[in-house]
mmCIF file of C-alpha atoms in Angstrom:
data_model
loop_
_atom_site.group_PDB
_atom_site.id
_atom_site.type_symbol
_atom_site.label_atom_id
_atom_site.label_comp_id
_atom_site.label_asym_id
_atom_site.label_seq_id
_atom_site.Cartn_x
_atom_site.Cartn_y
_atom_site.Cartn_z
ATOM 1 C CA UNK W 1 0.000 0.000 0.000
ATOM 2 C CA UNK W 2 1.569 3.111 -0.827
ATOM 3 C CA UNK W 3 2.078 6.147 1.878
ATOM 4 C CA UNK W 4 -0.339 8.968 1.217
ATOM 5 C CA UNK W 5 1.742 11.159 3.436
ATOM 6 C CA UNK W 6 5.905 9.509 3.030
ATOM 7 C CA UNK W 7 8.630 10.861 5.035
ATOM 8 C CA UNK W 8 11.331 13.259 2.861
ATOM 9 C CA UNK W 9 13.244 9.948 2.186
ATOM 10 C CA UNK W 10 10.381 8.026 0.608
ATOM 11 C CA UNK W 11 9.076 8.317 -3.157
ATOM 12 C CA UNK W 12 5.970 10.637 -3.117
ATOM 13 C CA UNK W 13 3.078 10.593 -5.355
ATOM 14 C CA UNK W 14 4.103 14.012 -7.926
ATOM 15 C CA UNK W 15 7.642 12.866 -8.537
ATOM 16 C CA UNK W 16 9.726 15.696 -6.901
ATOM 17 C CA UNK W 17 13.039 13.825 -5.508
ATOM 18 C CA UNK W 18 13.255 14.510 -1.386
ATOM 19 C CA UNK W 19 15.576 16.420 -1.694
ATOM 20 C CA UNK W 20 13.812 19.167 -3.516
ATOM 21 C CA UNK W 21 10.857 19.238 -1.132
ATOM 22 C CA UNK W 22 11.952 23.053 0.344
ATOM 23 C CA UNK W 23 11.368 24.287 -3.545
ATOM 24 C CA UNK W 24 8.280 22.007 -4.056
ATOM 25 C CA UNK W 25 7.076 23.517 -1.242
ATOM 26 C CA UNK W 26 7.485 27.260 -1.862
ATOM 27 C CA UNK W 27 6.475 26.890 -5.176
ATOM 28 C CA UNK W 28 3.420 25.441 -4.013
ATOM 29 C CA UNK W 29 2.968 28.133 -1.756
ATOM 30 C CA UNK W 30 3.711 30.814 -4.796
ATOM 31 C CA UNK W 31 0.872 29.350 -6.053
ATOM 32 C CA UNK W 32 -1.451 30.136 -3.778
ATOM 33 C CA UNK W 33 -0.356 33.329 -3.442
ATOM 34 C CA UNK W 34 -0.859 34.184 -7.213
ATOM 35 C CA UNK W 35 -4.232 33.102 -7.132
ATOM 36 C CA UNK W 36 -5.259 34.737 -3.670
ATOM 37 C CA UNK W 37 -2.856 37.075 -2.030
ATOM 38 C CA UNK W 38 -0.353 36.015 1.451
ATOM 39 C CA UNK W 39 -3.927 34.767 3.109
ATOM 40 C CA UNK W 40 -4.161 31.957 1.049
ATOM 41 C CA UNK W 41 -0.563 30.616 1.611
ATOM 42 C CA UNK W 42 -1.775 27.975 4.541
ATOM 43 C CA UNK W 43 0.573 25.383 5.590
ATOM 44 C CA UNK W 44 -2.297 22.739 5.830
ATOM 45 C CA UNK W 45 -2.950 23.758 1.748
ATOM 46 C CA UNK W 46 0.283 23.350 0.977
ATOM 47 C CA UNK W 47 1.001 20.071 2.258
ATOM 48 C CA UNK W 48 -2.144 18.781 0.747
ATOM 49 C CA UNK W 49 -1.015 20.192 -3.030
ATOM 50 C CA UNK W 50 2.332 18.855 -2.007
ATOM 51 C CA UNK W 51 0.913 15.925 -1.005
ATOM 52 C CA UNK W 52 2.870 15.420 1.935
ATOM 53 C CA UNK W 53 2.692 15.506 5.912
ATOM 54 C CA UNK W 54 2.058 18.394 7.712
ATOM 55 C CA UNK W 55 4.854 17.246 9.467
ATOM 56 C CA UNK W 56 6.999 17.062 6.450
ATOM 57 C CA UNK W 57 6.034 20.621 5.862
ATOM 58 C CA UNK W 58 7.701 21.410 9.900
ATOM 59 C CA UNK W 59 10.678 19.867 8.636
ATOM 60 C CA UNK W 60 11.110 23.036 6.254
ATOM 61 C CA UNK W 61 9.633 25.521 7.774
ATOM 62 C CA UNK W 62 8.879 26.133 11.618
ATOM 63 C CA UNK W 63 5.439 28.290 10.949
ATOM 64 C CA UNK W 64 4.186 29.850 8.198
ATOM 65 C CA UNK W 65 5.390 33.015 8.822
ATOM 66 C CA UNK W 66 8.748 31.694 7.379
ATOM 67 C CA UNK W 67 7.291 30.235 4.339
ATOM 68 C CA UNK W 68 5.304 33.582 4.078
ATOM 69 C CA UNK W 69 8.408 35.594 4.055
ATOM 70 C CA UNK W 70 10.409 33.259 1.204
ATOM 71 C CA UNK W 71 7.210 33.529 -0.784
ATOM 72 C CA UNK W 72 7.433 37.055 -0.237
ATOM 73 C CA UNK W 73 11.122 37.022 -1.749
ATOM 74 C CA UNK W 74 9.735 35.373 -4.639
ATOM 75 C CA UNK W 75 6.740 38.505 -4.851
ATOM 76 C CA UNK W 76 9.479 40.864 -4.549
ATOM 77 C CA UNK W 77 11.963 39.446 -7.305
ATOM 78 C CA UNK W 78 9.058 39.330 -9.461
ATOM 79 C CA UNK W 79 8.276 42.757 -9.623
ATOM 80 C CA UNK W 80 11.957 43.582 -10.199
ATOM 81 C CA UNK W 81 13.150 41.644 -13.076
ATOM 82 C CA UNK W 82 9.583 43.098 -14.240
ATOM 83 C CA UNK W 83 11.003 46.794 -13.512
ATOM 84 C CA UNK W 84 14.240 45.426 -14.979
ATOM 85 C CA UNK W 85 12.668 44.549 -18.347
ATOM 86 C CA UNK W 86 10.883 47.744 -18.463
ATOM 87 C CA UNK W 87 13.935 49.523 -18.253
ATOM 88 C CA UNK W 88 16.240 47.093 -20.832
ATOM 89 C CA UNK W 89 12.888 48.789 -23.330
ATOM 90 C CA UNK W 90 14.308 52.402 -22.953
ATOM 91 C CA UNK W 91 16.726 53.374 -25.386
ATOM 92 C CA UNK W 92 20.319 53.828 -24.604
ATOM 93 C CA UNK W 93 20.887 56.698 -27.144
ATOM 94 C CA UNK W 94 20.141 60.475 -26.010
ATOM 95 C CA UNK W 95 20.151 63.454 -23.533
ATOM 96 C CA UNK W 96 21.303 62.176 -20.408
ATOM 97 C CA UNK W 97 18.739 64.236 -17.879
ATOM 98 C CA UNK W 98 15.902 62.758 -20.759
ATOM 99 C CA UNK W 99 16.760 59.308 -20.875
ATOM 100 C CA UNK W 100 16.903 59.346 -16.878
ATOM 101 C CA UNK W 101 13.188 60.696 -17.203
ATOM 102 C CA UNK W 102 11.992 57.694 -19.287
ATOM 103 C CA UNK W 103 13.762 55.272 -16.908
ATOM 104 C CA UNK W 104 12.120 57.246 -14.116
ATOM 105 C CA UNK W 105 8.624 56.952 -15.856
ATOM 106 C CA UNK W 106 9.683 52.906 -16.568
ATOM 107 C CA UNK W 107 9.982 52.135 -13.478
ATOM 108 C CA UNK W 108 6.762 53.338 -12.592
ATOM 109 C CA UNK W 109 4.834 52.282 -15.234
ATOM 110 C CA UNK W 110 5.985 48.345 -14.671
ATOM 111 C CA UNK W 111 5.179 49.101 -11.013
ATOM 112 C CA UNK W 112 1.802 49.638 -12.126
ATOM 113 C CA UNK W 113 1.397 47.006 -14.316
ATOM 114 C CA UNK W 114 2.796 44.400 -12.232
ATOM 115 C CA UNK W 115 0.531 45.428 -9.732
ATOM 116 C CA UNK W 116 -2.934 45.587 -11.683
ATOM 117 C CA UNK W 117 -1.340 41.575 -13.605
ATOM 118 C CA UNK W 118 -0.409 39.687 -10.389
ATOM 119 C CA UNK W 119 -2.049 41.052 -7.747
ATOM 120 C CA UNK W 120 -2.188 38.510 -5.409
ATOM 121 C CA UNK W 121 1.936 38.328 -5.884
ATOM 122 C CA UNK W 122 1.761 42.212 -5.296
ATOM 123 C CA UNK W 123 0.321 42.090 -2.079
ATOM 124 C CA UNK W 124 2.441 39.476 -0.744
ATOM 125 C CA UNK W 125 5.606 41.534 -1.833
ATOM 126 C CA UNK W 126 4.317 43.816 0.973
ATOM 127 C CA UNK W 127 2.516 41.919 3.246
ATOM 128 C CA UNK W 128 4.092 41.660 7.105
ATOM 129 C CA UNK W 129 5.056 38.107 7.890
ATOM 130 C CA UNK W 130 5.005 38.638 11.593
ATOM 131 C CA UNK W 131 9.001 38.501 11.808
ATOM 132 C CA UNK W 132 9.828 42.293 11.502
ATOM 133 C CA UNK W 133 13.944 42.631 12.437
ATOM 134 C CA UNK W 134 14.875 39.319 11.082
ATOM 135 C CA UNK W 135 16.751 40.864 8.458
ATOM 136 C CA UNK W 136 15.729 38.572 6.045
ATOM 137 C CA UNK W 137 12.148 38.774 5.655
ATOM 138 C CA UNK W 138 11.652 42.446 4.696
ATOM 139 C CA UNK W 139 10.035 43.717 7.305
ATOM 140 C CA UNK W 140 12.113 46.855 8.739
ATOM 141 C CA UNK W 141 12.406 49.845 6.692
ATOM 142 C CA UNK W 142 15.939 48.816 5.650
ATOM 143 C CA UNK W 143 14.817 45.962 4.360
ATOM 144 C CA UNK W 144 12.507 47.438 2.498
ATOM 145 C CA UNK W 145 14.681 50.419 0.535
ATOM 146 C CA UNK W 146 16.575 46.618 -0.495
ATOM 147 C CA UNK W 147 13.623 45.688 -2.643
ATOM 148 C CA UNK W 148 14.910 45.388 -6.184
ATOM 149 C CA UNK W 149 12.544 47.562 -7.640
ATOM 150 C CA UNK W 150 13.073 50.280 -4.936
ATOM 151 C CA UNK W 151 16.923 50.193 -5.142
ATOM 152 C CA UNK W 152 16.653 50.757 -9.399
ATOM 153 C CA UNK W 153 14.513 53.480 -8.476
ATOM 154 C CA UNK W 154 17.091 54.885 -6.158
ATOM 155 C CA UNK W 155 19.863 54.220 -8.730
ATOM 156 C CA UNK W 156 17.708 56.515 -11.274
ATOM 157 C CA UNK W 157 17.165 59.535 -8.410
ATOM 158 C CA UNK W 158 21.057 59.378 -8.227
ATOM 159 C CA UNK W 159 20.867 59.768 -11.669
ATOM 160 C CA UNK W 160 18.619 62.507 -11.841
ATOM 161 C CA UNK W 161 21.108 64.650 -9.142
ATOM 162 C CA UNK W 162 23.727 63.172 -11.220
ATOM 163 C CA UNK W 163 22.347 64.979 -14.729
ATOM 164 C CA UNK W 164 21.036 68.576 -12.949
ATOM 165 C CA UNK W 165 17.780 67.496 -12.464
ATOM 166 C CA UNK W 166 17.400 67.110 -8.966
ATOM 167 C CA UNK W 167 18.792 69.582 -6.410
ATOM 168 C CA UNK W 168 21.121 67.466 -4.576
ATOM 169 C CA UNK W 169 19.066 68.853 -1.053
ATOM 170 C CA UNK W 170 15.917 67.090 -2.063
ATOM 171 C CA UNK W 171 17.504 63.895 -2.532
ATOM 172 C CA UNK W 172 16.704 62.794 0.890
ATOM 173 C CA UNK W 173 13.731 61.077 1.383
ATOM 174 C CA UNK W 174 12.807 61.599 -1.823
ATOM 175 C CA UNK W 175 12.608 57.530 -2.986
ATOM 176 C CA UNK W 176 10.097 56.974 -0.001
ATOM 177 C CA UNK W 177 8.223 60.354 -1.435
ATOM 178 C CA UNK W 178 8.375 58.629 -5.144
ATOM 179 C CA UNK W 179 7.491 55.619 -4.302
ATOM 180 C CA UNK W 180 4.672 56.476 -2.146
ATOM 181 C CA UNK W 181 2.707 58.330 -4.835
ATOM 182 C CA UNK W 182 3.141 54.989 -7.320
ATOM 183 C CA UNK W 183 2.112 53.136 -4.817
ATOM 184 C CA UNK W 184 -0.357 54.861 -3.555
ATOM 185 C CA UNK W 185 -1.834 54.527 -7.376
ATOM 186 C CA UNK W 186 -1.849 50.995 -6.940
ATOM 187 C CA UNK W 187 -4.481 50.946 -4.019
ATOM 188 C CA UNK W 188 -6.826 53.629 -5.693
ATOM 189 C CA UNK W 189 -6.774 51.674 -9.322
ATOM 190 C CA UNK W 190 -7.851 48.755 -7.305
ATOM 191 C CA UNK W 191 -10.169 50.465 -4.622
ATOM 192 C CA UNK W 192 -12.084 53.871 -5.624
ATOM 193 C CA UNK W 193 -11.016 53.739 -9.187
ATOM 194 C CA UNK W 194 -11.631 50.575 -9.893
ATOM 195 C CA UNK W 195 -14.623 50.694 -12.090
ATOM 196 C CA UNK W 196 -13.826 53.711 -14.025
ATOM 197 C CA UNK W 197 -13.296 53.756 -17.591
ATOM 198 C CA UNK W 198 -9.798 51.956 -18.773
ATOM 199 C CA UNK W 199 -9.081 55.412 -21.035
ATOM 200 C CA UNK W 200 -9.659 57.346 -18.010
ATOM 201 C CA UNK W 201 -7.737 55.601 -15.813
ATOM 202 C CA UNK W 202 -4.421 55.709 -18.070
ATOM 203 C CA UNK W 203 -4.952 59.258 -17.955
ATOM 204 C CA UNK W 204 -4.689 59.321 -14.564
ATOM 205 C CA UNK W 205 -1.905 57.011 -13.999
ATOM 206 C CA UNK W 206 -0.125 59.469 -16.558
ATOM 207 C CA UNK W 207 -0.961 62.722 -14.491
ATOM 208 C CA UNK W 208 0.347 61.022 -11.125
ATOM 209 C CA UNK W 209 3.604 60.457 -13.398
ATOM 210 C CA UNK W 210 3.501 63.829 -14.280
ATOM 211 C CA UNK W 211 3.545 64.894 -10.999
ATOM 212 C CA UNK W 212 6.024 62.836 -9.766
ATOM 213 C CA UNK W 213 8.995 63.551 -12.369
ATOM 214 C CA UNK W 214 7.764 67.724 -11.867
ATOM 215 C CA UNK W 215 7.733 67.001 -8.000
ATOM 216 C CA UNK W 216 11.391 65.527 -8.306
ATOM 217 C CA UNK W 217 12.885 67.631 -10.612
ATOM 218 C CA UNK W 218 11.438 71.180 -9.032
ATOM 219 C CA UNK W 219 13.203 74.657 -8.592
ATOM 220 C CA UNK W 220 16.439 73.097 -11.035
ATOM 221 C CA UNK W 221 17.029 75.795 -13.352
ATOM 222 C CA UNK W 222 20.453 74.756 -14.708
ATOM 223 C CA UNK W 223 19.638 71.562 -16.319
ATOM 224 C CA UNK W 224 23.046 70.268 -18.324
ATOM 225 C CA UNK W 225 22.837 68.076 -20.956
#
């Protein structure tokens, strides 16, 4: 009779080798996250897709909080090789101060998209697994600023001091200020704004861009090329 619930060593049902059960397990759990946010990632769901013991599961993970926070690593990788391939789409041939606009306005636009495609994997990017000062789980406000997405968007506000653009005074702060509005956008386009037109929302998603690049790049008057 074969074990509906083997040990790591033993042959289980979907073929993964023991070995791998850590990555079957997590990718399970990515799963569940896609289709319903960091609420649906329960341990007892994931064994049962896994097909293995809950205690199998404990062998891997302690709680869910710590499978939360690698499926949260996942979430937040996600979004930046999506930010990434945003950027690889601007080109590499032009003013300086103009091409770090674009990349500013790239990053922000696959922000939005990411959010509005995979939004159950957006939400778990940012959810709180319960294990704030870890280090490793994202939790603190360092942690955060180490988000992929958020340090390319850094890189690009260097950029933007670097060019003239940006008074090298209002560089401080100004990545939580940028990020804030974007994100911000996220929550309205799927609360309040929800149900309004798709034309009128792009227009609005481009006016909070607007504002954004002519909030960063105020009261510069020498602007070298």
């Amino acid at each position: 009779m074969t074990d509906p619930c083997p040990a790591d060593g033993a042959a289980p049902r979907n073929g993964y080798h023991h070995g791998d059960l850590r990555n079957t397990l997590i990718r399970v759990a990515v799963e569940l996250a896609v289709a319903g946010g960091p609420k649906a990632v329960v341990l007892r769901e994931v064994a049962r897709r896994a097909e293995v013991s809950a205690a199998a599961v404990y062998r891997h993970f302690p709680d869910r909080e710590a499978l939360l926070a690698e499926v949260k690593q996942h979430a937040r990788e996600a979004l930046g090789e999506s930010v990434i391939e945003r950027l690889g789409r601007v080109p590499g041939d032009g003013e300086p101060g103009e091409l770090t606009v674009a990349r500013l306005r790239a990053v922000s636009e696959a922000y939005l998209d990411f959010a509005a495609a995979h939004q159950g994997l957006f939400a778990t990017a940012f959810c709180h697994t319960g294990q704030a000062g870890t280090g490793d789980n994202g939790n603190s406000p360092e942690d955060v600023l180490k988000i992929p997405a958020l340090m390319k968007l850094a890189e690009i506000l260097d950029d933007l001091v670097r060019h003239g653009l940006m008074d090298p005074a209002r560089r401080r702060g100004a990545q939580i200020a940028a990020w804030s509005t974007v994100h911000g956008l996220t929550a309205l386009m799927d609360g309040p704004l929800v149900t309004i037109a798709p034309a009128a929302q792009a227009a609005i998603r481009q006016r909070t861009l607007d504002a954004v690049v002519a909030g960063l790049t105020a009261d510069r008057t020498a602007r070298p090329g």
